[in-house]
Amino acid sequence: MPMSTGVYYSEIANNPNRLWDLVRMGNFDRQWSAPTAMWPGGYPFSYFWNQDLQAVEYSPNINPTKQLSSDSNYATMIYTSRIDSLWQATLGMHSYTIGPIWLNADGTPDPNGTNRYELYYEAGFPTNLGVWVTFRAIQYTQPWNNMNDFILIGVTFKNYGLLDVKADGHPTSTTNKINALALAWHSGDIGSLMISTAGGRGASTWGYARMSGYIADNDPNGNPWDTQVSYPGVNPANYPSYPGPNSSVPAGKRDMGINISIYNYYTDIWIGKTWLGAKQDTLGLYSDPNASTIFGTDPVGIGSERGWYTSSETGVGGLENELDASSIYTIATGEWYQDGGKSGDASKLNLAPNSNFFQSGTPGDVLSFVPKASPAKPDGDLKSQTGALTNVWENGWTKGYTATTNFDGDSFIGNGPYSLNVGQAVTIVGAEYAGFRMGGLLNSLQAARYAWEHGGVPAGPAAPDMKASITV
């Protein structure tokens, strides 16, 4: 649900001091009437407490009143009805939504659901940073080869220059340049929130380790998987110190893959998310020209460098504060710093430019960071921390990290930063996917990458008409 459509239970519509989620994915109310992750992770339990997209810009003194920020150099991108009215009066543009609707394989509407090739949703809305946001989500329906086990999302940011950070309807600039914009996607891992048959919140049971992590091992093509994952861990009652260093759980005491501990539901469903790329346009097609970060890199990394230029970490250790733009920005761009979350401790943050990649720069000022002539992998985020991976009992996972959460920090992936002159746009493309254990998850990730790279999936036969009747 984009902010232009509605706000979730902790936010207050049209109050700039109580708005931060650009897009909320599920649990808009306290009754969890909408699950927070796709099938098979969304029934009969909600895997995440929350899922959110937040966009933050770094620009010197862009936010002098420090609205939703501890630092005047950071500003959170938000929508209000006053912003909508300003854009309508000034540019003739206002917020809209399309769908969700069925589409055919050629992209035309399928209003009667004859083929049901894909389910499509779109929303567009203006923001206080002078940027028009278009959010798109696609899920395919073909029930084979994991082709319906993922959702593709695209977030387009187009700069119109109409800056109104306070969102009061009084712009301070009509030619504002976006200097360094970053996008964060975060999820609150819980694994065991029941969804009742009436569609609301049921039992809340936290009996198993709420695990997240990052898989950095290579795929069959020799390139990093580059995926953040969330999965049900070991029952801490059987092994209280899990997942400590060099941990091992006695045979027969692992109880792995279980959600809803009071019922011992065995699902072993793993859910993942990743950035697929970013394009210099308003559509985000794979064939379109790649965007570049402000440091001149690919948005994600190509081939063996896949994942180098994105962030993956958790908000544990005091790193996360949704109401502080500087906090979210640091997590979303953590790889570019000397320690942008790698230590998992806010007191150890070091926002100097990462010495692997940069030759100079002022700490905290990404606009001053100067890349080396031959830079190496930036390693300031948690995914690059050595020794952060504990025993997961899954073949093929030897690089990356694992982490537990207890309502003390979400799992994050971040992308950026990007600069946008007036009239320029960038579309960031990501995917959410799920599967049985790690193998199923990685199969779904491969399917998601295939779909984006090929502009869709092979179309199947039309959806059958079915009728159930009692014959006895």
Coordinates of C-alpha atoms in Angstrom, one line a residue, residues 45-49 188-194 205-206 209-211 231-232 258-261:
F45 CA 0.7 -17.3 9.2
S46 CA 2.3 -14.0 8.5
Y47 CA 6.0 -14.4 8.2
F48 CA 6.9 -10.8 8.9
W49 CA 5.7 -8.3 11.5
G188 CA 10.5 -7.6 10.6
D189 CA 11.2 -11.3 11.0
I190 CA 8.9 -13.2 13.3
G191 CA 7.9 -16.3 11.5
S192 CA 4.9 -17.2 13.7
L193 CA 2.0 -14.8 13.6
M194 CA -1.2 -16.7 13.0
T205 CA 3.8 -17.5 19.1
W206 CA 7.5 -16.8 19.1
A209 CA 14.6 -18.5 16.5
R210 CA 13.6 -15.7 14.0
M211 CA 16.4 -16.0 11.5
Y231 CA 13.7 -18.6 7.7
P232 CA 12.6 -20.5 10.9
I258 CA 8.8 -24.9 12.3
N259 CA 6.4 -22.0 12.4
I260 CA 3.7 -21.4 15.0
S261 CA 5.5 -23.2 17.8

